[in-house]
XYZ file of C-alpha atoms in Angstrom:
556
model
C -13.014 7.290 10.139
C -15.939 6.397 7.990
C -18.203 3.416 8.508
C -17.410 1.968 5.099
C -13.707 2.054 5.852
C -14.303 0.129 9.084
C -16.518 -2.314 7.228
C -13.803 -2.898 4.599
C -11.141 -3.488 7.313
C -13.425 -5.871 9.041
C -13.977 -7.915 5.823
C -10.161 -8.056 5.265
C -9.550 -9.271 8.773
C -12.069 -12.037 8.329
C -10.672 -13.095 4.913
C -7.053 -13.386 6.263
C -7.491 -14.292 9.972
C -11.029 -15.692 10.569
C -14.168 -14.603 12.502
C -12.736 -14.347 15.975
C -9.811 -11.993 15.176
C -12.370 -10.048 13.054
C -14.605 -9.452 15.961
C -11.799 -8.188 18.185
C -10.219 -6.045 15.518
C -13.512 -4.503 14.383
C -14.193 -3.493 17.919
C -10.843 -1.714 18.353
C -11.244 -0.058 14.940
C -14.483 1.505 16.071
C -13.011 3.043 19.214
C -11.740 6.536 19.315
C -9.386 5.856 22.219
C -7.385 2.844 23.556
C -9.276 0.084 25.452
C -8.208 -2.298 28.236
C -8.591 -6.039 28.030
C -11.712 -6.417 30.195
C -13.643 -3.748 28.178
C -12.782 -5.645 24.869
C -13.961 -8.970 26.438
C -17.247 -7.470 27.644
C -18.066 -5.989 24.226
C -17.082 -8.791 21.881
C -18.708 -11.538 24.024
C -15.829 -14.025 23.611
C -13.899 -16.214 26.119
C -10.909 -14.476 27.632
C -8.403 -16.865 26.156
C -9.647 -16.325 22.632
C -9.557 -12.597 23.073
C -6.041 -12.818 24.282
C -5.089 -15.005 21.312
C -6.744 -12.619 18.944
C -4.748 -9.652 20.345
C -1.546 -11.673 20.097
C -2.240 -12.306 16.340
C -2.958 -8.556 15.748
C 0.157 -7.534 17.626
C 2.280 -10.178 15.863
C 1.068 -8.792 12.479
C 1.753 -5.141 13.400
C -1.879 -4.093 13.460
C -2.377 -3.508 17.086
C -0.322 -1.367 19.616
C -0.379 -1.451 23.403
C 0.550 0.897 26.143
C 0.278 1.114 29.916
C -2.020 3.795 31.267
C -1.636 5.852 34.386
C -3.614 3.286 36.453
C -1.316 0.419 35.415
C -3.776 -1.236 32.921
C -2.644 -2.261 29.529
C -4.632 -0.590 26.812
C -4.842 -1.555 23.129
C -5.284 0.529 19.987
C -5.674 -0.174 16.317
C -5.442 1.968 13.137
C -7.107 1.460 9.838
C -3.893 2.100 7.898
C -2.308 -1.088 9.213
C -5.248 -3.318 8.105
C -5.426 -1.639 4.662
C -1.818 -2.830 4.058
C -3.332 -6.317 3.560
C -4.539 -4.997 0.095
C -0.843 -4.580 -0.908
C 0.676 -7.826 0.338
C 0.857 -9.335 -3.103
C 2.476 -6.155 -4.432
C 5.122 -6.332 -1.739
C 6.119 -9.834 -2.710
C 6.074 -9.006 -6.439
C 8.125 -5.909 -5.865
C 10.882 -7.852 -3.930
C 10.846 -10.482 -6.745
C 11.314 -7.794 -9.376
C 14.261 -6.205 -7.544
C 16.090 -9.175 -6.025
C 14.757 -12.392 -7.422
C 12.739 -15.457 -6.393
C 14.293 -16.025 -2.921
C 13.585 -12.463 -1.890
C 9.896 -12.961 -2.934
C 9.669 -16.035 -0.639
C 11.454 -14.228 2.190
C 9.004 -11.324 2.054
C 6.066 -13.773 1.801
C 7.303 -15.663 4.878
C 7.650 -12.579 6.899
C 4.190 -11.330 5.816
C 2.604 -14.679 6.731
C 4.252 -14.588 10.182
C 4.159 -10.858 10.868
C 7.745 -10.849 12.125
C 10.569 -13.364 11.975
C 14.243 -13.763 12.909
C 16.671 -13.838 9.997
C 17.679 -17.500 10.647
C 14.091 -18.647 10.883
C 13.145 -16.855 7.655
C 16.123 -18.247 5.728
C 15.500 -21.802 7.060
C 11.836 -21.707 5.920
C 12.743 -20.395 2.502
C 15.569 -23.002 1.986
C 13.234 -25.884 2.839
C 10.670 -24.498 0.466
C 13.122 -24.136 -2.367
C 14.395 -27.616 -1.755
C 10.911 -29.056 -1.984
C 10.284 -27.198 -5.292
C 13.789 -28.114 -6.776
C 12.266 -30.897 -8.836
C 9.618 -28.629 -10.396
C 11.763 -25.476 -10.838
C 15.089 -27.199 -11.720
C 16.927 -24.464 -9.662
C 18.899 -25.264 -6.504
C 19.466 -22.341 -4.027
C 21.834 -22.684 -1.115
C 21.351 -21.021 2.191
C 24.224 -18.652 1.469
C 22.374 -17.324 -1.610
C 19.152 -16.912 0.383
C 21.071 -15.176 3.175
C 22.599 -12.727 0.635
C 18.995 -11.848 -0.566
C 17.976 -11.258 3.002
C 20.951 -8.929 3.508
C 20.079 -7.032 0.293
C 16.491 -6.506 1.557
C 17.965 -5.063 4.796
C 20.546 -2.849 3.155
C 17.993 -1.379 0.834
C 15.694 -0.796 3.798
C 12.854 -3.098 2.658
C 13.120 -4.983 5.981
C 13.444 -3.200 9.274
C 14.300 -4.514 12.777
C 11.493 -4.679 15.242
C 11.816 -2.787 18.606
C 13.062 -4.978 21.466
C 13.070 -5.116 25.266
C 16.271 -3.478 26.672
C 15.910 -4.270 30.344
C 15.585 -7.753 31.778
C 13.466 -6.768 34.706
C 10.097 -8.351 35.113
C 7.804 -5.532 34.007
C 4.050 -5.863 33.661
C 4.128 -4.038 30.253
C 7.323 -4.508 28.208
C 8.920 -1.219 27.034
C 10.015 -1.977 23.455
C 12.310 0.529 21.698
C 15.115 0.697 19.177
C 17.605 3.352 18.094
C 17.791 4.594 14.603
C 21.293 3.246 13.938
C 20.197 -0.358 14.912
C 17.203 -0.529 12.480
C 19.211 -1.769 9.485
C 22.276 -3.631 11.063
C 22.660 -7.129 9.682
C 23.079 -9.693 12.486
C 25.629 -12.600 12.406
C 24.207 -16.068 11.737
C 25.609 -19.569 11.323
C 24.809 -20.825 7.787
C 25.714 -24.481 8.622
C 22.637 -24.571 10.979
C 20.418 -23.564 8.062
C 21.254 -26.168 5.455
C 18.224 -28.162 4.332
C 18.371 -31.826 5.394
C 15.680 -34.432 4.848
C 16.987 -36.719 7.593
C 14.376 -36.678 10.325
C 16.963 -36.865 13.117
C 18.820 -33.860 11.758
C 15.589 -31.887 11.277
C 14.659 -32.528 14.998
C 18.083 -31.481 16.205
C 18.053 -28.272 14.005
C 14.678 -27.287 15.402
C 16.074 -27.458 19.011
C 19.111 -25.290 18.154
C 19.147 -21.773 19.546
C 20.282 -19.455 16.594
C 22.565 -16.602 17.459
C 19.972 -14.100 16.364
C 17.043 -15.681 18.204
C 16.076 -12.342 19.675
C 16.484 -10.107 16.651
C 13.111 -9.895 14.785
C 12.488 -8.302 11.422
C 9.335 -6.964 9.762
C 8.384 -5.385 6.485
C 9.195 -1.728 6.087
C 5.947 -0.640 4.658
C 6.971 2.917 4.098
C 9.917 1.803 1.942
C 7.637 -0.271 -0.358
C 5.286 2.692 -0.475
C 8.055 4.856 -1.634
C 8.950 2.358 -4.358
C 5.345 2.298 -5.640
C 5.236 6.078 -5.634
C 8.468 6.318 -7.597
C 7.133 3.863 -10.179
C 3.994 6.004 -10.465
C 6.100 9.125 -11.070
C 8.149 7.348 -13.730
C 5.174 5.963 -15.529
C 3.541 9.483 -15.567
C 6.844 10.944 -17.016
C 6.899 8.215 -19.660
C 3.279 9.066 -20.692
C 3.772 12.738 -20.669
C 7.187 12.862 -22.343
C 8.975 9.778 -23.599
C 11.002 6.783 -22.311
C 14.341 8.639 -22.256
C 12.945 11.438 -20.016
C 11.557 8.649 -17.700
C 15.032 7.244 -17.480
C 16.419 10.505 -16.381
C 13.714 10.790 -13.713
C 14.376 7.189 -12.610
C 18.127 8.038 -12.361
C 17.578 10.968 -10.017
C 15.099 8.966 -7.965
C 17.543 6.017 -7.631
C 20.465 8.334 -6.807
C 18.626 9.944 -3.926
C 16.693 6.741 -2.946
C 17.742 6.173 0.618
C 18.708 9.826 1.319
C 15.220 11.401 0.867
C 12.588 11.353 3.487
C 9.491 9.240 2.744
C 6.832 12.037 2.685
C 9.086 14.806 1.359
C 7.690 16.802 -1.558
C 11.024 16.878 -3.433
C 13.979 14.473 -3.551
C 17.532 15.431 -2.407
C 19.480 17.504 -4.925
C 21.472 15.238 -7.283
C 24.538 16.522 -9.207
C 24.609 16.467 -12.957
C 27.652 14.098 -13.082
C 25.987 11.605 -10.735
C 23.022 11.504 -13.183
C 25.425 10.821 -16.045
C 27.084 7.939 -14.180
C 23.740 6.391 -13.235
C 22.393 6.714 -16.848
C 25.652 5.279 -18.387
C 25.200 2.116 -16.292
C 21.413 1.591 -16.720
C 20.224 3.446 -19.812
C 20.940 4.339 -23.484
C 20.729 8.087 -22.733
C 24.135 9.674 -23.379
C 25.618 12.929 -22.029
C 24.910 14.957 -25.157
C 21.087 14.142 -24.862
C 20.933 14.610 -21.120
C 21.163 18.483 -21.217
C 18.137 18.843 -23.596
C 16.122 16.299 -21.574
C 16.639 18.112 -18.327
C 15.684 21.449 -19.864
C 12.549 19.871 -21.241
C 11.702 18.349 -17.798
C 12.221 21.597 -15.997
C 10.007 23.666 -18.290
C 6.373 24.574 -17.441
C 4.505 25.284 -14.300
C 4.133 21.646 -13.377
C 7.613 20.599 -14.236
C 8.785 17.048 -13.298
C 12.322 18.299 -12.429
C 13.649 21.530 -10.975
C 17.110 22.858 -11.064
C 18.149 23.399 -7.352
C 21.682 24.851 -7.785
C 24.116 25.858 -10.576
C 27.222 24.372 -8.978
C 28.991 21.506 -10.795
C 26.965 21.886 -13.981
C 23.762 21.952 -12.012
C 21.992 20.051 -9.174
C 18.467 18.652 -9.894
C 15.480 17.446 -7.810
C 12.246 15.707 -8.747
C 9.128 17.638 -7.848
C 7.352 14.704 -6.173
C 4.486 16.818 -4.774
C 3.624 18.480 -8.127
C 3.749 15.248 -10.009
C 1.604 13.427 -7.539
C -0.937 16.282 -7.653
C -0.998 16.063 -11.360
C -1.524 12.257 -11.196
C -4.456 12.687 -8.823
C -5.974 15.478 -10.930
C -5.823 13.318 -13.952
C -7.448 10.410 -12.060
C -10.230 12.755 -10.806
C -10.782 13.987 -14.300
C -11.115 10.475 -15.693
C -13.619 9.650 -12.981
C -15.601 12.851 -13.877
C -15.494 11.724 -17.568
C -16.726 8.236 -16.889
C -19.510 9.605 -14.648
C -20.769 12.654 -16.326
C -19.259 12.733 -19.817
C -16.474 14.394 -21.808
C -17.982 17.910 -21.475
C -18.131 17.808 -17.742
C -14.371 16.636 -17.721
C -13.554 19.587 -19.958
C -15.074 21.958 -17.417
C -13.291 20.073 -14.622
C -9.956 20.436 -16.372
C -10.381 24.169 -17.041
C -11.132 24.720 -13.366
C -8.079 22.698 -12.402
C -5.921 24.881 -14.665
C -7.491 28.303 -13.840
C -8.129 27.538 -10.159
C -11.156 30.033 -9.663
C -13.592 31.083 -12.439
C -17.044 32.586 -12.853
C -19.705 30.472 -14.738
C -19.713 33.004 -17.626
C -15.902 32.602 -18.071
C -16.260 28.845 -18.097
C -18.873 28.970 -20.827
C -16.401 30.986 -22.966
C -13.435 28.761 -22.338
C -15.241 25.429 -22.628
C -17.141 26.710 -25.799
C -20.433 25.198 -24.587
C -24.016 26.494 -24.515
C -24.817 28.554 -21.389
C -27.781 26.390 -20.512
C -25.743 23.078 -20.876
C -22.770 24.633 -18.993
C -25.084 25.502 -16.004
C -26.525 21.972 -16.058
C -23.063 20.371 -16.028
C -21.761 22.675 -13.301
C -24.850 21.873 -11.184
C -24.344 18.176 -11.504
C -20.713 18.408 -10.347
C -21.644 20.717 -7.517
C -24.280 18.117 -6.362
C -21.531 15.374 -6.338
C -18.999 17.684 -4.547
C -16.560 17.801 -7.410
C -16.875 21.570 -7.637
C -17.555 24.165 -4.872
C -19.178 27.597 -5.308
C -18.693 30.781 -3.319
C -21.097 33.775 -3.106
C -19.424 37.185 -3.260
C -21.301 40.502 -2.922
C -20.740 43.211 -5.537
C -21.632 45.797 -2.998
C -21.788 46.090 0.878
C -24.565 43.434 1.228
C -25.978 40.257 -0.292
C -28.994 41.843 -1.844
C -30.706 40.121 -4.861
C -28.979 40.754 -8.107
C -25.788 42.038 -6.405
C -24.064 38.651 -6.063
C -21.612 36.882 -8.285
C -20.514 33.293 -7.947
C -16.972 31.834 -8.064
C -16.348 28.167 -8.801
C -13.271 26.238 -7.546
C -12.086 22.613 -7.011
C -10.860 21.425 -3.515
C -8.594 18.555 -4.386
C -8.260 17.371 -0.787
C -12.009 17.020 -0.588
C -12.127 15.305 -3.954
C -9.385 12.871 -2.831
C -11.260 12.110 0.293
C -14.454 11.467 -1.656
C -12.616 9.197 -4.273
C -11.048 7.185 -1.404
C -14.504 6.563 0.123
C -15.811 5.374 -3.136
C -12.848 3.090 -3.608
C -13.424 1.624 -0.155
C -17.023 1.096 -0.969
C -16.201 -0.584 -4.291
C -13.601 -2.873 -2.622
C -16.045 -3.807 0.112
C -18.675 -4.645 -2.544
C -16.168 -6.696 -4.598
C -14.924 -8.784 -1.647
C -18.553 -9.367 -0.519
C -19.475 -10.456 -4.123
C -16.507 -12.827 -4.291
C -17.455 -14.476 -1.075
C -21.116 -14.804 -2.213
C -19.945 -16.401 -5.469
C -17.788 -18.941 -3.518
C -20.501 -19.878 -0.988
C -23.069 -20.258 -3.794
C -20.898 -22.684 -5.725
C -18.941 -24.103 -2.840
C -19.990 -27.815 -3.508
C -19.005 -27.666 -7.193
C -15.716 -25.889 -6.597
C -14.721 -28.467 -3.951
C -15.748 -31.258 -6.264
C -13.553 -29.760 -8.961
C -10.604 -29.407 -6.556
C -10.968 -33.090 -5.523
C -11.147 -34.316 -9.120
C -7.979 -32.257 -10.104
C -6.071 -33.775 -7.166
C -7.099 -37.300 -8.119
C -6.025 -36.651 -11.743
C -2.734 -35.264 -10.715
C -1.878 -38.281 -8.457
C -2.868 -40.580 -11.345
C -0.491 -38.780 -13.739
C 2.328 -39.059 -11.211
C 1.631 -42.800 -10.796
C 1.654 -43.268 -14.560
C -2.034 -44.181 -15.000
C -3.543 -44.777 -18.537
C -5.235 -41.893 -20.402
C -8.516 -43.732 -20.447
C -8.544 -43.939 -16.642
C -7.667 -40.257 -16.320
C -10.409 -39.370 -18.778
C -12.972 -41.491 -16.881
C -12.198 -39.593 -13.727
C -12.498 -36.254 -15.452
C -15.910 -37.116 -16.756
C -17.285 -37.281 -13.272
C -17.901 -33.539 -13.746
C -20.826 -33.167 -16.200
C -20.811 -30.508 -18.941
C -23.395 -28.235 -17.159
C -21.320 -28.409 -14.007
C -18.244 -27.541 -16.081
C -20.018 -24.569 -17.648
C -21.008 -23.261 -14.188
C -17.359 -23.654 -12.869
C -15.910 -21.838 -15.903
C -18.307 -18.995 -15.367
C -17.473 -18.733 -11.670
C -13.768 -18.766 -12.446
C -14.253 -16.041 -15.037
C -16.212 -13.765 -12.717
C -13.679 -14.370 -9.867
C -10.838 -13.417 -12.152
C -12.561 -10.158 -13.089
C -13.218 -9.401 -9.461
C -9.554 -10.120 -8.530
C -8.355 -7.806 -11.349
C -10.781 -5.007 -10.205
C -9.413 -5.341 -6.649
C -5.850 -4.963 -7.842
C -6.739 -1.831 -9.840
C -8.628 -0.372 -6.858
C -5.810 -1.109 -4.477
C -3.301 0.702 -6.815
C -5.649 3.668 -7.056
C -6.012 3.759 -3.225
C -2.286 3.698 -2.875
C -1.819 6.674 -5.161
C -4.640 8.721 -3.603
C -3.435 8.077 -0.056
C 0.162 8.947 -0.977
C -0.894 12.276 -2.420
C -3.487 12.828 0.316
C -1.000 12.194 3.135
C 1.441 14.588 1.592
C -1.207 17.338 1.186
C -2.271 16.879 4.759
C 1.215 17.143 6.131
C 1.784 20.358 4.158
C -1.682 21.602 5.332
C -0.912 20.745 8.974
C 2.453 22.518 8.792
C 0.840 25.648 7.412
C -1.808 25.727 10.121
C 0.809 25.139 12.862
C 2.993 27.877 11.445
C 0.113 30.330 11.498
C -0.825 29.399 15.026
C 2.720 29.803 16.128
C 2.872 33.264 14.333
C -0.309 34.443 16.188
C 0.904 33.408 19.603
C 4.148 35.582 19.478
C 4.000 36.292 23.121
C 4.335 32.726 24.154
C 6.553 31.143 21.464
C 7.134 27.350 21.803
C 8.817 24.860 19.521
C 6.478 23.222 16.988
C 5.789 19.582 17.437
C 4.360 18.209 14.245
C 2.655 14.801 14.473
C 3.068 12.023 11.802
C 0.785 12.518 8.844
C -1.485 9.831 7.545
C 0.390 7.357 5.476
C -1.094 5.470 2.994
C -3.778 -6.841 -3.891
C -5.120 -9.359 -1.896
C -2.689 -12.155 -1.833
C -4.561 -15.509 -1.939
C -1.278 -17.344 -0.851
C -0.978 -15.518 2.393
C -1.616 -17.897 5.247
C -4.825 -17.401 7.285
C -4.524 -17.698 11.073
C -7.921 -18.585 12.409
C -8.334 -19.086 16.178
C -10.655 -21.944 17.171
């Protein structure tokens, strides 16, 4: 992995978990293989207990894995993908709120804050938070309602059960595993033990109770959330390209095959025509008379959003996820080229995307540009690795004047380059935000103290003159500086959200392209070695907003 990606992950670890966890995590991210505990301790120059605590935090939050090597030592590994999920924590919480309501949002937030939790603990924490906020929100949620939201998250696969220890033997390294049928089984809990009670004696008793599911831990199913974000991007692209009714048809097919399709599949499972009609009649204004024309429109063209998989039962349809994602990434790359080099370069880039391979003279004709300007634009994009050129001889050798050049675009390479630039931009934004805070730390803390005093005075029913006198402690120049800092910080946060969404889209398409490319390579290798045929084992492909409310866990 690149150095800038490691730097970005290091900054994210420091922002969420503190300096000590950052040191241990950064060292593990830089290693190409797993490392035992004594190697980590020697290289990070920290006491052994703090290294152990840091590893516990990383394991608890699903960033670090451990395994026993042949010599009996425990070795630790860490991947960049897990740390980059910190960018999407806010989106996970917002997505759950959008689908299942406020209690689901708090449940997901509690599990993100703790890494993994039992169902009873999560419900108990959320019920207590909702009871504390009852006076402000005016809504009273019971433990049964919160429990129902937790079950919905499990049934829709947004939460997944953590692997657990099967044997009770005293092993040096626990062997954690789980079968596929156990991943989404809802455990039995006792709701009367979870009711919120302000009585201190009851609270103390409840904390000592062993819940029935005390050994069943749950974590966020990141792939399922990634699938939801991908589907929303597909629907948004369809709405922009066609209209809202066509987007409703694509949404109906995606929802119908939601839990049946694989995460990284290039198409959904086939959905029957009548199932689409039922789904649309419940959630959309599209009627059965319009549906036929919309499906024909969606299936037309070389980059169609939908394809007809079978003619049985009035037709079965699939969404072409791979094609649409490729189109989204191509449009993203074209917009980056337009912003960086101008509209004429973007025109050349789009022509090459459409025609795949062209000579420079042909590009001049299609783009309707002056030959000198065309060569200059092409050279700029070749310099920045947006376009690649190939030399081909007209004869048997590469003699002067007997060569012609072909130009093409390698989207995998462009995706990789855009991801690197997004990582660099995110790293710069986070560093800039930290510098803004450190530079104006005294003023911001003063503002926070004044706001707390004003809030307490309002609660106690103080006079307006007294409140205004406290507010005037901050002078007008200081207020102007604070306003400027807040404005800059908001712009930085908005930029981080947009970059995180772009990274999510690029990594989703990048991962699907790599899995397809790996499959092609392995099939070719298998075809060449016909004398020694073996079954193919295909490894997992690379999977693809900072939440200021997520609790930091520094280790002191």
